[in-house]
Structure formats: structure tokens, C-alpha cells
PDB file of C-alpha atoms in Angstrom:
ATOM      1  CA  UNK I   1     -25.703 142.062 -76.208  1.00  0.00           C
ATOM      2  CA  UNK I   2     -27.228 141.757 -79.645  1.00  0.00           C
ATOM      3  CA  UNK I   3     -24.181 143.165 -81.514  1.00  0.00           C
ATOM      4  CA  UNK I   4     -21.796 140.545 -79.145  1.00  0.00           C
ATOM      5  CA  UNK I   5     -23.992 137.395 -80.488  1.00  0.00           C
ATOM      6  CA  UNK I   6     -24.299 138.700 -83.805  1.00  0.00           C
ATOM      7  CA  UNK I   7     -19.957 138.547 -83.672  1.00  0.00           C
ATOM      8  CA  UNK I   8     -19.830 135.502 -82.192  1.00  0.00           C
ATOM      9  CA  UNK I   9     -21.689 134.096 -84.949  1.00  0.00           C
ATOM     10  CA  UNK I  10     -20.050 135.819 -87.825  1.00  0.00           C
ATOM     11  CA  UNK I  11     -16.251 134.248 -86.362  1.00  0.00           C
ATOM     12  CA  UNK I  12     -17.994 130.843 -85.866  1.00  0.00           C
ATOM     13  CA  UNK I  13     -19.268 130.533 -88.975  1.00  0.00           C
ATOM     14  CA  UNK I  14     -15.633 132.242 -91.115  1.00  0.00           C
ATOM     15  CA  UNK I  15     -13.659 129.481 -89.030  1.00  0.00           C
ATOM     16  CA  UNK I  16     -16.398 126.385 -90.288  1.00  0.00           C
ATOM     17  CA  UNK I  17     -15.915 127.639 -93.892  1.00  0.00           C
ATOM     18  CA  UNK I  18     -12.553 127.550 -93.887  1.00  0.00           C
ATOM     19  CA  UNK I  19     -12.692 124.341 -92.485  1.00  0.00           C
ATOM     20  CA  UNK I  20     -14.237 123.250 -95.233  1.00  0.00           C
ATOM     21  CA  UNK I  21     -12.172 124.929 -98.196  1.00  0.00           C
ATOM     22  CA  UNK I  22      -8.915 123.309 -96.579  1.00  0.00           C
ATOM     23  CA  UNK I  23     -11.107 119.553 -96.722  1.00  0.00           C
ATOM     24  CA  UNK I  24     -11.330 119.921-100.282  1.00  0.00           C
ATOM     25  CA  UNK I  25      -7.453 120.921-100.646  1.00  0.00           C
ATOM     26  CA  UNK I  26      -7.041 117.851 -98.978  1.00  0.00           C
ATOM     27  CA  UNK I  27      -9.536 115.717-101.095  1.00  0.00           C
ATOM     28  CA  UNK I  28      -8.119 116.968-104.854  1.00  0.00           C
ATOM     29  CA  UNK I  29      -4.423 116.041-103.818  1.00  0.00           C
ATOM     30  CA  UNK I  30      -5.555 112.489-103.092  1.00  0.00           C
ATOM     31  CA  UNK I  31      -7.267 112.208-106.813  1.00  0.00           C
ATOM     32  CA  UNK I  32      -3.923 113.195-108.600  1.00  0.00           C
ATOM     33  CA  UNK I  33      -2.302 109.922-107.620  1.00  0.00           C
ATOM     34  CA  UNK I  34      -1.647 108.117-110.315  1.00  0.00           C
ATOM     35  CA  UNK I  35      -4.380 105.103-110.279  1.00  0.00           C
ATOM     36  CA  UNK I  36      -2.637 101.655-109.736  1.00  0.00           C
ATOM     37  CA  UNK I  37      -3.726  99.206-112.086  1.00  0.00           C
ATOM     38  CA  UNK I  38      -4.520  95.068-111.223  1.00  0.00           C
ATOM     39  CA  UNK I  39      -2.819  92.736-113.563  1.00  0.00           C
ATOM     40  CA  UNK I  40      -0.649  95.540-115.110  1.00  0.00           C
ATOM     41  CA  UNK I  41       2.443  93.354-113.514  1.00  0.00           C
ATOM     42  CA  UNK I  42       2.957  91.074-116.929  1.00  0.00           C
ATOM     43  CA  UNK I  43       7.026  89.566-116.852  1.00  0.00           C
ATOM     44  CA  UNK I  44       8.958  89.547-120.021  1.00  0.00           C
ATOM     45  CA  UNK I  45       6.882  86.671-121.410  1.00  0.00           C
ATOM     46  CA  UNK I  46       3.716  88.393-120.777  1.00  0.00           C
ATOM     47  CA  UNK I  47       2.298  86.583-117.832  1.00  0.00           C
ATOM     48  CA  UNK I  48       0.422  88.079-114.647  1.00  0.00           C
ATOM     49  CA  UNK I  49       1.578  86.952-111.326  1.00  0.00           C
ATOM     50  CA  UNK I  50      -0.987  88.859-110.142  1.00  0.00           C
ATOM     51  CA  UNK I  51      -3.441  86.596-111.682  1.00  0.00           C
ATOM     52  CA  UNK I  52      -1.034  83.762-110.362  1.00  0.00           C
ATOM     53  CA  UNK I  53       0.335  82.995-114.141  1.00  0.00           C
ATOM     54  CA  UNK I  54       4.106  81.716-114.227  1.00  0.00           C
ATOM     55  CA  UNK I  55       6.002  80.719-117.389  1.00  0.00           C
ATOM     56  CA  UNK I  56       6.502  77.059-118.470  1.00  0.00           C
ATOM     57  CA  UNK I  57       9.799  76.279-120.437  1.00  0.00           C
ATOM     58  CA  UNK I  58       8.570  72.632-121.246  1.00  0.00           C
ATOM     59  CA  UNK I  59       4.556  73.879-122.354  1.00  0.00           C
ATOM     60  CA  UNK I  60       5.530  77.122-123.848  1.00  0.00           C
ATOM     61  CA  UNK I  61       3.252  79.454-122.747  1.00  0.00           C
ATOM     62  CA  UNK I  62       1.684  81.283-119.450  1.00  0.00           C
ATOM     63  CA  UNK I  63       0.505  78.480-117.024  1.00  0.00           C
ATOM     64  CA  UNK I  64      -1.332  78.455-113.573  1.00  0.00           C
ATOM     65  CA  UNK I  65       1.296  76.295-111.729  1.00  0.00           C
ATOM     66  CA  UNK I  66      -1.347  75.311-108.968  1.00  0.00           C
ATOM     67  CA  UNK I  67      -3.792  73.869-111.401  1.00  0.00           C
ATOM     68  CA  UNK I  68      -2.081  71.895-113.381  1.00  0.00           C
ATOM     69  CA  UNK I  69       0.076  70.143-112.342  1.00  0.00           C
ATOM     70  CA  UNK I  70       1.457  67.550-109.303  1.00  0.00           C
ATOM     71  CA  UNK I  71       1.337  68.969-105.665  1.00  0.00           C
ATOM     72  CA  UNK I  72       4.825  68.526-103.254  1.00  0.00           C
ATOM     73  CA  UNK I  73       4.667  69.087 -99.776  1.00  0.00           C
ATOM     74  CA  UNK I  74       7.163  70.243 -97.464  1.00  0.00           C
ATOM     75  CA  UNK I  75       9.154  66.903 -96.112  1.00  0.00           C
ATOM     76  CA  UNK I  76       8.327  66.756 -92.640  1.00  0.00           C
ATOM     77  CA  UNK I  77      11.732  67.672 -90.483  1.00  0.00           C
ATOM     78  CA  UNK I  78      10.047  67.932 -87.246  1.00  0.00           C
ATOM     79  CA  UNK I  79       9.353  71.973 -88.486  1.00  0.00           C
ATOM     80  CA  UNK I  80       6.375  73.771 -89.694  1.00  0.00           C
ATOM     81  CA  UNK I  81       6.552  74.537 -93.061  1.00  0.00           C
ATOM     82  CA  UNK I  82       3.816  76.280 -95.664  1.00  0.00           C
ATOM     83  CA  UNK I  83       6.057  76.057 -98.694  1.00  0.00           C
ATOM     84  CA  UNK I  84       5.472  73.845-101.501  1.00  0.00           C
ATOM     85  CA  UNK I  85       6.747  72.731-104.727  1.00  0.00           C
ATOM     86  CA  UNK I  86       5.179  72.035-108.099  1.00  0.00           C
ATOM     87  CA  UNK I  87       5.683  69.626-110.964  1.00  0.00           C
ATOM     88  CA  UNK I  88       4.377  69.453-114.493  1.00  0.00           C
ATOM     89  CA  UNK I  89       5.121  66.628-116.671  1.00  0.00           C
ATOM     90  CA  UNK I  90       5.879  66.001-120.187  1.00  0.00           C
ATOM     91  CA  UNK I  91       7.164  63.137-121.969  1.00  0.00           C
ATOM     92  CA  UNK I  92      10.617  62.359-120.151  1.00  0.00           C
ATOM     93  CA  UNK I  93      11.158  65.747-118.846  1.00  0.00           C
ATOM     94  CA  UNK I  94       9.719  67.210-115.328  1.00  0.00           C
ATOM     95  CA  UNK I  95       9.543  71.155-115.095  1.00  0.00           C
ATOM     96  CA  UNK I  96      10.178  71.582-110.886  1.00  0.00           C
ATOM     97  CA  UNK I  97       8.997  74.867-109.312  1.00  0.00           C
ATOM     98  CA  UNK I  98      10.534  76.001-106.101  1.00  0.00           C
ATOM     99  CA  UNK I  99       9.673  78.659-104.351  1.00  0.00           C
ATOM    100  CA  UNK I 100      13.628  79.352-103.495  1.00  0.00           C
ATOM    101  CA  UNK I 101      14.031  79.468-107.206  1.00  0.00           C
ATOM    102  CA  UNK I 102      13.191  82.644-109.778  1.00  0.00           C
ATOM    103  CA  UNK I 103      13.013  80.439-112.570  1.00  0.00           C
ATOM    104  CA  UNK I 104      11.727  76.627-113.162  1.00  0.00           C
ATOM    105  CA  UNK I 105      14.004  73.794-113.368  1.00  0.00           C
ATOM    106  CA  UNK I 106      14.080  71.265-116.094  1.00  0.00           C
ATOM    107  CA  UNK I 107      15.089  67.837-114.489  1.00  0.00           C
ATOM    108  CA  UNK I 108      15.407  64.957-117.428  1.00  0.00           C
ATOM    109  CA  UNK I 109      14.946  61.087-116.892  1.00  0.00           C
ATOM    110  CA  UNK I 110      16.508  58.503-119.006  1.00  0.00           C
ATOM    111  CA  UNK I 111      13.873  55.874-119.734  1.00  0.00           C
ATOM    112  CA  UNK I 112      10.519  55.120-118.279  1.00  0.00           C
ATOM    113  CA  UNK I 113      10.528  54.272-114.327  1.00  0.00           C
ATOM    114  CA  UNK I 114      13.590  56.057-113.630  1.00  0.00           C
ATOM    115  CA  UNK I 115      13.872  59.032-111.714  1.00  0.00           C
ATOM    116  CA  UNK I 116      13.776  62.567-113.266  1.00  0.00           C
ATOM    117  CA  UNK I 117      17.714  64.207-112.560  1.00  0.00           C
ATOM    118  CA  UNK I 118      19.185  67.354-112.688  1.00  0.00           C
ATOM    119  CA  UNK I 119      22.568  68.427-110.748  1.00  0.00           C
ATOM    120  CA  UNK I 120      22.041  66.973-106.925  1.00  0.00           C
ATOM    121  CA  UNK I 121      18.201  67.515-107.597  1.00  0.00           C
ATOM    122  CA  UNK I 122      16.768  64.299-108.024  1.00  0.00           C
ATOM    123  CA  UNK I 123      12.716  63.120-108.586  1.00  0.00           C
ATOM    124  CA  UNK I 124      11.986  59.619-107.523  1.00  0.00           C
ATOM    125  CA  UNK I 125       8.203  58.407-108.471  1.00  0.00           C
ATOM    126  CA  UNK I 126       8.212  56.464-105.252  1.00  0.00           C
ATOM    127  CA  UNK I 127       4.675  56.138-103.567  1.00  0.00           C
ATOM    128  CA  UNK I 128       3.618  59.285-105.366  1.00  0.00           C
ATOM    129  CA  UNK I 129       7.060  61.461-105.683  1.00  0.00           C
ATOM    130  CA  UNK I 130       9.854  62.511-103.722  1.00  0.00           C
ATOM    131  CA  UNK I 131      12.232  64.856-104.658  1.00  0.00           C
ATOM    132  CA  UNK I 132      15.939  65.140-102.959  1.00  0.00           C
ATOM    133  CA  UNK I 133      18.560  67.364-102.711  1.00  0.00           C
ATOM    134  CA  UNK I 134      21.429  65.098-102.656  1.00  0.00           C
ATOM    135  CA  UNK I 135      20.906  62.305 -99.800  1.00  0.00           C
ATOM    136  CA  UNK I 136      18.177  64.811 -98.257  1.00  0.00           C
ATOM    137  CA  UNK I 137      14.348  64.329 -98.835  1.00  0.00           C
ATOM    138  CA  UNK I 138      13.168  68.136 -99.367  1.00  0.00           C
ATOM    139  CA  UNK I 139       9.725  67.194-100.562  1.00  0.00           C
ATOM    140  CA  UNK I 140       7.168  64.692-101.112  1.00  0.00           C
ATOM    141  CA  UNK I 141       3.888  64.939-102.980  1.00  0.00           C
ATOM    142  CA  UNK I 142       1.068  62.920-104.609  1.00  0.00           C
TER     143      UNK I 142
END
């Protein structure tokens, strides 16, 4: 009876340590990954999206679009929409961002109290702004 426990325990305890050993297989394969690193995601003008930096054509240099700049909402259609547009300003130029567009578009105005223009894009500083796509209000912002 003795010698039966005393195997019992010897196989019990061979099948927990190698239990163990194949854990720590497990647990050095998982360090080797390489280590992703936050804000290593700069574009070719050296700004982190990740840090939610975009460039600027009219300022020049690495900008926080949501800070800065004028707010456009979705124009109501009767949908739900969480999209929005932004708009910095600078002398008689307008830089639009779209969120259906990679890069920023430059929209020019002639004089003061016209609207800012570029192809069928069109901003109208009409009870805050409203920007169109040919006849079609796409959004309107403060």
C-alpha cells in the first residue's frame, strides 16, 4: 500500500512540473514580440496622428485640427451623422478638413464678406458658416 501511494505521488508531482516548464515556454515567446511603440506613427511631415496632429498647408507646421480652429457639423438630412468638418482661417484663404478627404483643401475668397471657393466647394459665412457642395448644404458650423 505504501509503495502504491509513494507512486502515485511521484507521477503526480512529474506531470505538475512539467506543467510548469511548458508555462514558461509559453511566457518567453510572448516577450520576443517586438514592443509596439505610441506616437511612433509620425507622416512625412513629422506629425503624430496618434497624438491627433494633422498638417496645415496655410500655418506650416503640425496642428491639432480640433483645437484650433472653427467646428462644422453634419447638415441635418433627416440622418444621423457623427462626422464633422474643420476650418482654420488665415487672411483670405480657409484650409477645409474633411474627413472623406486625405489631405486639406485650400478654398480662396476674393475680398472681405465673400464666400471662400474652391471647385463646387463653396464656404458661405452665413449665420456662422455653411459650406456646399454645389447647390447641396453638406455642413454647417459656428
Amino acid at each position: 500500500m505504501k509503495k502504491l501511494f509513494l507512486f502515485s505521488f511521484i507521477i503526480c508531482l512529474s506531470f505538475s512540473c512539467a506543467k510548469k516548464v511548458s508555462e514558461e515556454k509559453k511566457t518567453v515567446k510572448e516577450e520576443t514580440k517586438p514592443a509596439v511603440v505610441v506616437g511612433g506613427d509620425s507622416d512625412e511631415h513629422g506629425c503624430k496622428a496618434s497624438a491627433g496632429y494633422t498638417w496645415s498647408i496655410l500655418k506650416k507646421k503640425c496642428i491639432r485640427i480640433f483645437e484650433n480652429s472653427t467646428k462644422l457639423s453634419h447638415a441635418e438630412d433627416g440622418k444621423t451623422y457623427t462626422t464633422v468638418a474643420y476650418v482654420i482661417f488665415d487672411g483670405d484663404k480657409a484650409e477645409l478638413f474633411l474627413d472623406t478627404q486625405k489631405e486639406s483643401i485650400i478654398l480662396e475668397r476674393k475680398s472681405e464678406g465673400d464666400s471662400w471657393v474652391k471647385d463646387d466647394l463653396q464656404l458661405i459665412p452665413w449665420k456662422g458658416y455653411v459650406l456646399k457642395r454645389g447647390d447641396k448644404i453638406i455642413y454647417t458650423g459656428q
